[in-house]
PDB file of N, CA and C in Angstrom:
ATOM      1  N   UNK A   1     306.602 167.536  83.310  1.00  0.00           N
ATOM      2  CA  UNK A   1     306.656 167.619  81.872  1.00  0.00           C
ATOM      3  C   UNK A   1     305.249 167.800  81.305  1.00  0.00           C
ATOM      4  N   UNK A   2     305.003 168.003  79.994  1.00  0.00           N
ATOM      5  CA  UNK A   2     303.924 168.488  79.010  1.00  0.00           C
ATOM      6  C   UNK A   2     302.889 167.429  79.156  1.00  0.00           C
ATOM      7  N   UNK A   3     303.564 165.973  78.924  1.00  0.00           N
ATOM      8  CA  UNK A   3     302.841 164.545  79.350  1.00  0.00           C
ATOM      9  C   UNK A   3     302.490 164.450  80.522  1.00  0.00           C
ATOM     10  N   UNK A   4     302.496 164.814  81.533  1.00  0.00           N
ATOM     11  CA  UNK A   4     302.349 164.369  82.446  1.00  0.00           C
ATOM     12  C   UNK A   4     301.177 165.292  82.848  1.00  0.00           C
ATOM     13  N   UNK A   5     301.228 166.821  82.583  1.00  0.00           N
ATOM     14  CA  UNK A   5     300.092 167.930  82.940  1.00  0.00           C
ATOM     15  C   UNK A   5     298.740 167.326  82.063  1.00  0.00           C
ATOM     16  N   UNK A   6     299.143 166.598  80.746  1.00  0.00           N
ATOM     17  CA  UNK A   6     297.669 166.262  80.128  1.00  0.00           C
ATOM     18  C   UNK A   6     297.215 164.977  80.953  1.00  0.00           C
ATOM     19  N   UNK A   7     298.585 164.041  81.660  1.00  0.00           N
ATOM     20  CA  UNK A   7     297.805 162.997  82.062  1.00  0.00           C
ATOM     21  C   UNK A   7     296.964 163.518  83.325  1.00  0.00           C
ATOM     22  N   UNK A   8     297.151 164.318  84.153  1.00  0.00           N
ATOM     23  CA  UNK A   8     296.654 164.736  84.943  1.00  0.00           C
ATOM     24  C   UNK A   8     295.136 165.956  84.482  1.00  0.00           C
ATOM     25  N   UNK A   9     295.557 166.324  83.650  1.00  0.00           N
ATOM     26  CA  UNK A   9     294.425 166.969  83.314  1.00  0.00           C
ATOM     27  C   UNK A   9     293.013 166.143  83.192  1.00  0.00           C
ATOM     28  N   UNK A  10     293.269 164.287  82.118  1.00  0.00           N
ATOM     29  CA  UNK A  10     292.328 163.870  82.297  1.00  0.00           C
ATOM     30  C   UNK A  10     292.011 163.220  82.975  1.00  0.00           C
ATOM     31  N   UNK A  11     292.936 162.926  83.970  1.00  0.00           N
ATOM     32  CA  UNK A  11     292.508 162.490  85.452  1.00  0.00           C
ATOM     33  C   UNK A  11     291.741 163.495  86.205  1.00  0.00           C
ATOM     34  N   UNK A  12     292.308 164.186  86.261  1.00  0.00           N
ATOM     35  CA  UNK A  12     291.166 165.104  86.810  1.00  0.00           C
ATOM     36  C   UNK A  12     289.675 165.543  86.365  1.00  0.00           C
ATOM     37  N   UNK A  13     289.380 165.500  84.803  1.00  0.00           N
ATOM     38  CA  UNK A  13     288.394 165.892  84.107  1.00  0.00           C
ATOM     39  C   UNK A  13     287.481 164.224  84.395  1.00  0.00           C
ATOM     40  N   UNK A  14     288.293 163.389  84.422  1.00  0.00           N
ATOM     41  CA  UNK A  14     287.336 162.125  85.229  1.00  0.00           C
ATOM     42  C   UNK A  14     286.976 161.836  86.625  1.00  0.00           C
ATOM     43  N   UNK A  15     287.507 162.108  87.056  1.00  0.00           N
ATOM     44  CA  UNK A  15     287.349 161.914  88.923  1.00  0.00           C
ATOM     45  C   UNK A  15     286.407 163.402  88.991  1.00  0.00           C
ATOM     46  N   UNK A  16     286.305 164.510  88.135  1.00  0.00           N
ATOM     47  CA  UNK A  16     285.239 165.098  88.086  1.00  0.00           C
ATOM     48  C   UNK A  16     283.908 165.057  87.594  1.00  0.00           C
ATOM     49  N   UNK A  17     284.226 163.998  85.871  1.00  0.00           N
ATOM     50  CA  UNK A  17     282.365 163.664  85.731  1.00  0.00           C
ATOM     51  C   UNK A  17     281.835 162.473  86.958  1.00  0.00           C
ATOM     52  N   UNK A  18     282.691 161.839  87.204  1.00  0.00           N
ATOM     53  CA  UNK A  18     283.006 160.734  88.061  1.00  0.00           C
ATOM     54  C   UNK A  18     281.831 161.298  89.289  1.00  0.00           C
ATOM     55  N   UNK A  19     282.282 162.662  89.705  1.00  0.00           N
ATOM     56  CA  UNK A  19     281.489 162.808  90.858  1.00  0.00           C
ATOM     57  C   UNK A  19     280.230 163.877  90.304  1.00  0.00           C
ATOM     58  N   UNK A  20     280.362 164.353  89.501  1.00  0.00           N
ATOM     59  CA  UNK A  20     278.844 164.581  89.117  1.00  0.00           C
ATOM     60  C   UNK A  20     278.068 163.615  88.625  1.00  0.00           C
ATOM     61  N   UNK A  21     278.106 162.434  88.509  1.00  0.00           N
ATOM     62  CA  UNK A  21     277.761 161.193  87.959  1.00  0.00           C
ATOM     63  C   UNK A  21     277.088 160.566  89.398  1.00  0.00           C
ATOM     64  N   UNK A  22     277.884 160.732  90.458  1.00  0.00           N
ATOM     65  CA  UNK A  22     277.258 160.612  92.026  1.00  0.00           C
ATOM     66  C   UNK A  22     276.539 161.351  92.954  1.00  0.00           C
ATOM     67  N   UNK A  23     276.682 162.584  92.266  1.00  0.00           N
ATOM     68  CA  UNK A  23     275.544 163.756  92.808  1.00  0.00           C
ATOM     69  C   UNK A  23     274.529 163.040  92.198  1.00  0.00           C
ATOM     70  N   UNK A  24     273.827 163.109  90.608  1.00  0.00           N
ATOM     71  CA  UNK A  24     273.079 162.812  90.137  1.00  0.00           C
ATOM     72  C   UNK A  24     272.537 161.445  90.609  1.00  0.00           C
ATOM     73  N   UNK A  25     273.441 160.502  90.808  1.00  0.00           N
ATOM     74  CA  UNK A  25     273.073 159.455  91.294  1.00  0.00           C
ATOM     75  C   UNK A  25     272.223 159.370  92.804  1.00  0.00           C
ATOM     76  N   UNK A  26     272.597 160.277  94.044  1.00  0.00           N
ATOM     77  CA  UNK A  26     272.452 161.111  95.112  1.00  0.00           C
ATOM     78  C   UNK A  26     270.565 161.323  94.716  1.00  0.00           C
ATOM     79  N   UNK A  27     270.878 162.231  93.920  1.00  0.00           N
ATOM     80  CA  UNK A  27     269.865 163.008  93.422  1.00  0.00           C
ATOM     81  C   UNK A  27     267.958 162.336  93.229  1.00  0.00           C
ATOM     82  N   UNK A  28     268.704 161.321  92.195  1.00  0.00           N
ATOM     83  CA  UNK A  28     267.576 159.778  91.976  1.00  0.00           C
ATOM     84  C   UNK A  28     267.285 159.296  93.437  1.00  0.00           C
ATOM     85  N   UNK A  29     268.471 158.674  93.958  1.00  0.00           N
ATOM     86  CA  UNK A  29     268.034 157.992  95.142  1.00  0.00           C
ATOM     87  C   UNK A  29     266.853 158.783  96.316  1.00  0.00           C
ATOM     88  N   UNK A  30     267.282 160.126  96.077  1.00  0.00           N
ATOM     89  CA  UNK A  30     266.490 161.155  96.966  1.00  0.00           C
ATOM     90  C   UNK A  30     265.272 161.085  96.434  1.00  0.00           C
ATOM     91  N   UNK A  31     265.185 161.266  95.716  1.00  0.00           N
ATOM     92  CA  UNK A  31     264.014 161.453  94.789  1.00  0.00           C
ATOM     93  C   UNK A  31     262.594 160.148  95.100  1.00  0.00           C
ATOM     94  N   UNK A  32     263.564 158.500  94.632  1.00  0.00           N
ATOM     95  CA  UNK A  32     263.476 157.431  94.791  1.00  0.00           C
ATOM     96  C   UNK A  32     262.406 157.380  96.091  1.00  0.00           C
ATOM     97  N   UNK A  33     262.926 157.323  97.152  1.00  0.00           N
ATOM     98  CA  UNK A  33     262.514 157.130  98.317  1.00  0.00           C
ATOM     99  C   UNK A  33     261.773 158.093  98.993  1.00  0.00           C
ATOM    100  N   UNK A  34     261.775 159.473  98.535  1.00  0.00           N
ATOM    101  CA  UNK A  34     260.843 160.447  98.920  1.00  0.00           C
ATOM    102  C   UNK A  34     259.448 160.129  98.436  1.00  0.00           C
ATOM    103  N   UNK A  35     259.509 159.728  97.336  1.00  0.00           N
ATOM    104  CA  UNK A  35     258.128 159.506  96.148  1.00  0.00           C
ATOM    105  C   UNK A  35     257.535 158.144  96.753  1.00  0.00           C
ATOM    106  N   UNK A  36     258.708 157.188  96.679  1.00  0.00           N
ATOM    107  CA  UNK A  36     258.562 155.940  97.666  1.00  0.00           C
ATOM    108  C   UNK A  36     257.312 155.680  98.970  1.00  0.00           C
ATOM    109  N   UNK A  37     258.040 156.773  99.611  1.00  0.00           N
ATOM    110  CA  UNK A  37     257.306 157.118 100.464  1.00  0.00           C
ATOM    111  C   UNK A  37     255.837 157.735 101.051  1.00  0.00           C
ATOM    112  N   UNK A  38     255.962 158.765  99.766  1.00  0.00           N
ATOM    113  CA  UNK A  38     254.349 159.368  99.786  1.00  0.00           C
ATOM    114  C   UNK A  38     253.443 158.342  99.308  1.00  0.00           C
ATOM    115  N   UNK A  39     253.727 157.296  98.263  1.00  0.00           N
ATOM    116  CA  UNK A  39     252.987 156.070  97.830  1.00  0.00           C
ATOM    117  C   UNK A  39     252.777 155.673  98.991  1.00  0.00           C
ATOM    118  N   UNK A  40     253.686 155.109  99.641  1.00  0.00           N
ATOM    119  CA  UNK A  40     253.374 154.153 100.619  1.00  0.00           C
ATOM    120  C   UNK A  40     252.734 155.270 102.115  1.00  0.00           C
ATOM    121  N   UNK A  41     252.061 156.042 101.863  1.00  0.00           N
ATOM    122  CA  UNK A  41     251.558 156.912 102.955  1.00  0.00           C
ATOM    123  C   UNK A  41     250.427 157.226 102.022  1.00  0.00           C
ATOM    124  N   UNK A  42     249.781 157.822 101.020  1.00  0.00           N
ATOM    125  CA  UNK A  42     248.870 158.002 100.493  1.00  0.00           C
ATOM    126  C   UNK A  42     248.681 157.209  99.265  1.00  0.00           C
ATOM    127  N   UNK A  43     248.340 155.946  99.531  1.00  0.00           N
ATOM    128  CA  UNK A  43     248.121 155.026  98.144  1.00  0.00           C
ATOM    129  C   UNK A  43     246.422 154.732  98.584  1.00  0.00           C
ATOM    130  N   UNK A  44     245.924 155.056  99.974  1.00  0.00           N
ATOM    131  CA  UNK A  44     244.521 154.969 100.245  1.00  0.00           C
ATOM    132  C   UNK A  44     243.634 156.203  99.595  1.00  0.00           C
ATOM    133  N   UNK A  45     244.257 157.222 100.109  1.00  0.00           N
ATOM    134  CA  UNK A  45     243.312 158.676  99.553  1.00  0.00           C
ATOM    135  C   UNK A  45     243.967 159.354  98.262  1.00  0.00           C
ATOM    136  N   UNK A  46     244.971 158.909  97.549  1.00  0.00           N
ATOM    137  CA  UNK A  46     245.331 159.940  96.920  1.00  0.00           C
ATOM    138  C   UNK A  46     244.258 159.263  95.257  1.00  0.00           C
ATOM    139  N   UNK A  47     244.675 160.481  94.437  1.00  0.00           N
ATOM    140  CA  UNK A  47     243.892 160.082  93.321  1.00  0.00           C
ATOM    141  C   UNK A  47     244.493 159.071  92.448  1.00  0.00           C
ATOM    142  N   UNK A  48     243.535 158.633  91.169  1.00  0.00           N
ATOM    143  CA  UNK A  48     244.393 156.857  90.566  1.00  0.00           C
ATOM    144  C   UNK A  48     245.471 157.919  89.712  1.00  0.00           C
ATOM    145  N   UNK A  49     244.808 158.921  89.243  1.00  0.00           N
ATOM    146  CA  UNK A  49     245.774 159.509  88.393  1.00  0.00           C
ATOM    147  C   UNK A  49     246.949 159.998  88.913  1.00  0.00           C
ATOM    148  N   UNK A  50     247.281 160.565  90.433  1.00  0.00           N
ATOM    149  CA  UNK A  50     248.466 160.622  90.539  1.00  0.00           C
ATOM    150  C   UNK A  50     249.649 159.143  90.912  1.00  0.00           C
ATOM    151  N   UNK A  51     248.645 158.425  91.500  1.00  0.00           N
ATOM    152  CA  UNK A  51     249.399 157.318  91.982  1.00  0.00           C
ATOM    153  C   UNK A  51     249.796 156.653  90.474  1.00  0.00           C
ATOM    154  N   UNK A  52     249.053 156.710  89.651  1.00  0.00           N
ATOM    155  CA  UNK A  52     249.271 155.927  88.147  1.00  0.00           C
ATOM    156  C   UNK A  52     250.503 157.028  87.567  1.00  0.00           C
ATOM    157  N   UNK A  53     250.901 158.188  87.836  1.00  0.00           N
ATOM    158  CA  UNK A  53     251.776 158.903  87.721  1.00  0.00           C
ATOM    159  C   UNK A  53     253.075 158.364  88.209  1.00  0.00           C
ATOM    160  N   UNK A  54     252.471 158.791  89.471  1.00  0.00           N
ATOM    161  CA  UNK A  54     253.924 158.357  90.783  1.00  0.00           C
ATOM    162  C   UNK A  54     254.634 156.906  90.711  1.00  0.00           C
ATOM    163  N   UNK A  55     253.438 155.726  90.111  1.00  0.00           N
ATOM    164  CA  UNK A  55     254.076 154.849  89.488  1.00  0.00           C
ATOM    165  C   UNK A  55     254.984 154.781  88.352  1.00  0.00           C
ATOM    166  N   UNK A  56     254.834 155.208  87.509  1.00  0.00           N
ATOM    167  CA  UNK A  56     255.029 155.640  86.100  1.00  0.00           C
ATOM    168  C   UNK A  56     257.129 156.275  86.503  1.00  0.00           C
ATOM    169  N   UNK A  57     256.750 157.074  87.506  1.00  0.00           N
ATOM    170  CA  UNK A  57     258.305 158.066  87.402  1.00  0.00           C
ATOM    171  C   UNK A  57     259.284 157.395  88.801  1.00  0.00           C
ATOM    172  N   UNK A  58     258.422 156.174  89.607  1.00  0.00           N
ATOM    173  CA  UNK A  58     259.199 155.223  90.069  1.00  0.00           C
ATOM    174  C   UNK A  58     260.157 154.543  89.126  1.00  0.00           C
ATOM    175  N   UNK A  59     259.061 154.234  88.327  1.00  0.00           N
ATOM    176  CA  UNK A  59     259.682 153.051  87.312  1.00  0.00           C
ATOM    177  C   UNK A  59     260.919 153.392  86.242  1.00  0.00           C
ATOM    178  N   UNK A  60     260.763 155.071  86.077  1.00  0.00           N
ATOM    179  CA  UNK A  60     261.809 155.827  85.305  1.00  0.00           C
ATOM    180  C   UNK A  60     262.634 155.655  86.257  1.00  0.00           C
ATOM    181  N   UNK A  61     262.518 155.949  87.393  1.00  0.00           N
ATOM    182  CA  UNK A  61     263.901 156.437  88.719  1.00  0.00           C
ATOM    183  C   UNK A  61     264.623 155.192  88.475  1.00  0.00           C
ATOM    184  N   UNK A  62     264.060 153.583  88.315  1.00  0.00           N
ATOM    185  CA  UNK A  62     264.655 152.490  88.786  1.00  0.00           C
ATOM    186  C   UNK A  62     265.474 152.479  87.325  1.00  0.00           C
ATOM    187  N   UNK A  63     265.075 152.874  86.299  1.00  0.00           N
ATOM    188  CA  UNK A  63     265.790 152.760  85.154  1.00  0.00           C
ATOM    189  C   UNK A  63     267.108 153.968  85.227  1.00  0.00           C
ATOM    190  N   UNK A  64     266.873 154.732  85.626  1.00  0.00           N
ATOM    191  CA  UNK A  64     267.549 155.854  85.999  1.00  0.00           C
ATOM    192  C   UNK A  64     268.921 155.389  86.647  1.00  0.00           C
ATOM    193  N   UNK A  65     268.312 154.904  88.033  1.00  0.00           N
ATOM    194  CA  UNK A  65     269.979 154.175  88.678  1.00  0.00           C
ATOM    195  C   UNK A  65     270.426 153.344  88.191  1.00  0.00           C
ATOM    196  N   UNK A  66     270.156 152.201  87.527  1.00  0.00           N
ATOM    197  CA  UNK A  66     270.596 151.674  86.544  1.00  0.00           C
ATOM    198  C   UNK A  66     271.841 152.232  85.363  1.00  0.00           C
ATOM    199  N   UNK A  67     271.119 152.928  85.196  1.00  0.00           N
ATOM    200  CA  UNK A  67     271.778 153.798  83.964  1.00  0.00           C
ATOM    201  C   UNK A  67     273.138 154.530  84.253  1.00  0.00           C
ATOM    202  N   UNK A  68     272.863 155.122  85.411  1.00  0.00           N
ATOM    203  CA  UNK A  68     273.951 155.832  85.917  1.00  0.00           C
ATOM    204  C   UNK A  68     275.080 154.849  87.290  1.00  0.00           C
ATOM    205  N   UNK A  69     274.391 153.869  87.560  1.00  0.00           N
ATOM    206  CA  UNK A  69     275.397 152.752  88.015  1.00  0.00           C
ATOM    207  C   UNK A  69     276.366 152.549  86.700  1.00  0.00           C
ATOM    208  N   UNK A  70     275.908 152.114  85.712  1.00  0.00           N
ATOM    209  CA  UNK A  70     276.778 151.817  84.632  1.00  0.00           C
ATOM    210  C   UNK A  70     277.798 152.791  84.306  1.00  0.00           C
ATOM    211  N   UNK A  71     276.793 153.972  84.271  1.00  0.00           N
ATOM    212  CA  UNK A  71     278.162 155.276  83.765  1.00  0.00           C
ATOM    213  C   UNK A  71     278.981 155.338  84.813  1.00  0.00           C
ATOM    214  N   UNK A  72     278.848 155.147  86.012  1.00  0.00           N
ATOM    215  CA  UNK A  72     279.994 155.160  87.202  1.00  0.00           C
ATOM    216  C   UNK A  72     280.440 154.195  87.337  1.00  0.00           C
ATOM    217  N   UNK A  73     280.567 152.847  86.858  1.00  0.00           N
ATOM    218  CA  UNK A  73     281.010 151.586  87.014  1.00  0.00           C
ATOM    219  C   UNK A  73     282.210 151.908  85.742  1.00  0.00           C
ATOM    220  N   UNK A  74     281.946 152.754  84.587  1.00  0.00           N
ATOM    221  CA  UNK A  74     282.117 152.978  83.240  1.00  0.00           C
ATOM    222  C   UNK A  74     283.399 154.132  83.679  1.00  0.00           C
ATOM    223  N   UNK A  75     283.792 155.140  83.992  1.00  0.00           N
ATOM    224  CA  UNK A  75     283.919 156.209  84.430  1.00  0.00           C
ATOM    225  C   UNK A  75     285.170 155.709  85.592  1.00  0.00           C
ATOM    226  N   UNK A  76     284.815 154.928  86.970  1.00  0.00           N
ATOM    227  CA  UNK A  76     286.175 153.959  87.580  1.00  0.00           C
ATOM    228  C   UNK A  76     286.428 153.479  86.613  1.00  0.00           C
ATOM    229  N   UNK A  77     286.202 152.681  85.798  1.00  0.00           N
ATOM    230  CA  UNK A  77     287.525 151.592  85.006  1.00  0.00           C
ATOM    231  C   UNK A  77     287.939 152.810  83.848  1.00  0.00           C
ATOM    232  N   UNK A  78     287.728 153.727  83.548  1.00  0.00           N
ATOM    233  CA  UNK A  78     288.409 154.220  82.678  1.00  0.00           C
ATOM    234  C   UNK A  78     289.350 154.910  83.879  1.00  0.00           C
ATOM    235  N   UNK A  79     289.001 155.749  84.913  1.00  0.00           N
ATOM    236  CA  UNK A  79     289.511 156.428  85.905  1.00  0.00           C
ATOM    237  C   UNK A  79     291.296 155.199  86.412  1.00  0.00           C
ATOM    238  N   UNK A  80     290.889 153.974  86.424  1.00  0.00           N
ATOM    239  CA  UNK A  80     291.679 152.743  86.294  1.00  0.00           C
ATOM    240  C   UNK A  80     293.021 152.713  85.518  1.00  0.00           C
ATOM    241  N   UNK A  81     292.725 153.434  84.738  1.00  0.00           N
ATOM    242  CA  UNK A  81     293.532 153.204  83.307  1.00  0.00           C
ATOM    243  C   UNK A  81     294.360 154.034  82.747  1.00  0.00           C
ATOM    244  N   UNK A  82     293.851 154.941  83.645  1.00  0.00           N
ATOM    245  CA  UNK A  82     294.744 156.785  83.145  1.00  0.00           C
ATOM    246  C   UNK A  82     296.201 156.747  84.039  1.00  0.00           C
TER     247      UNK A  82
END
């Protein structure tokens, strides 16, 4: 029936931001630990200004997963409900 194609429609239109919400999330974490990493390999020679950088867009990344934990925590319970 007519009801049932829309309930599925926004089931589907959620279990799809749902997973672009986990790419992106993917995305940070990659990011996270790559950058992570060059700190913790060049925090002797590299310059203050990039490390004062590389600090700087750690500290965005950690706000970042944050942010998007919520929208996917946000996103299942609506996904919950449909």
């Amino acid at each position: 029936s007519n009801d049932e194609r829309i309930v599925m429609s926004k089931l589907d239109k959620a279990k799809e931001r749902l997973g672009i919400l986990k790419f992106w999330l993917a995305i940070v974490v990659g990011t996270f630990l790559a950058l992570g990493a060059w700190m913790a390999q060049n925090y002797k020679t590299a310059d203050d200004f990039l490390l004062f950088g590389s600090s700087l867009l750690v500290s965005g990344l950690i706000v970042a997963l944050f942010v998007l934990n919520q929208k996917i925590n946000k996103k299942i319970d609506e996904i919950g409900e449909l």
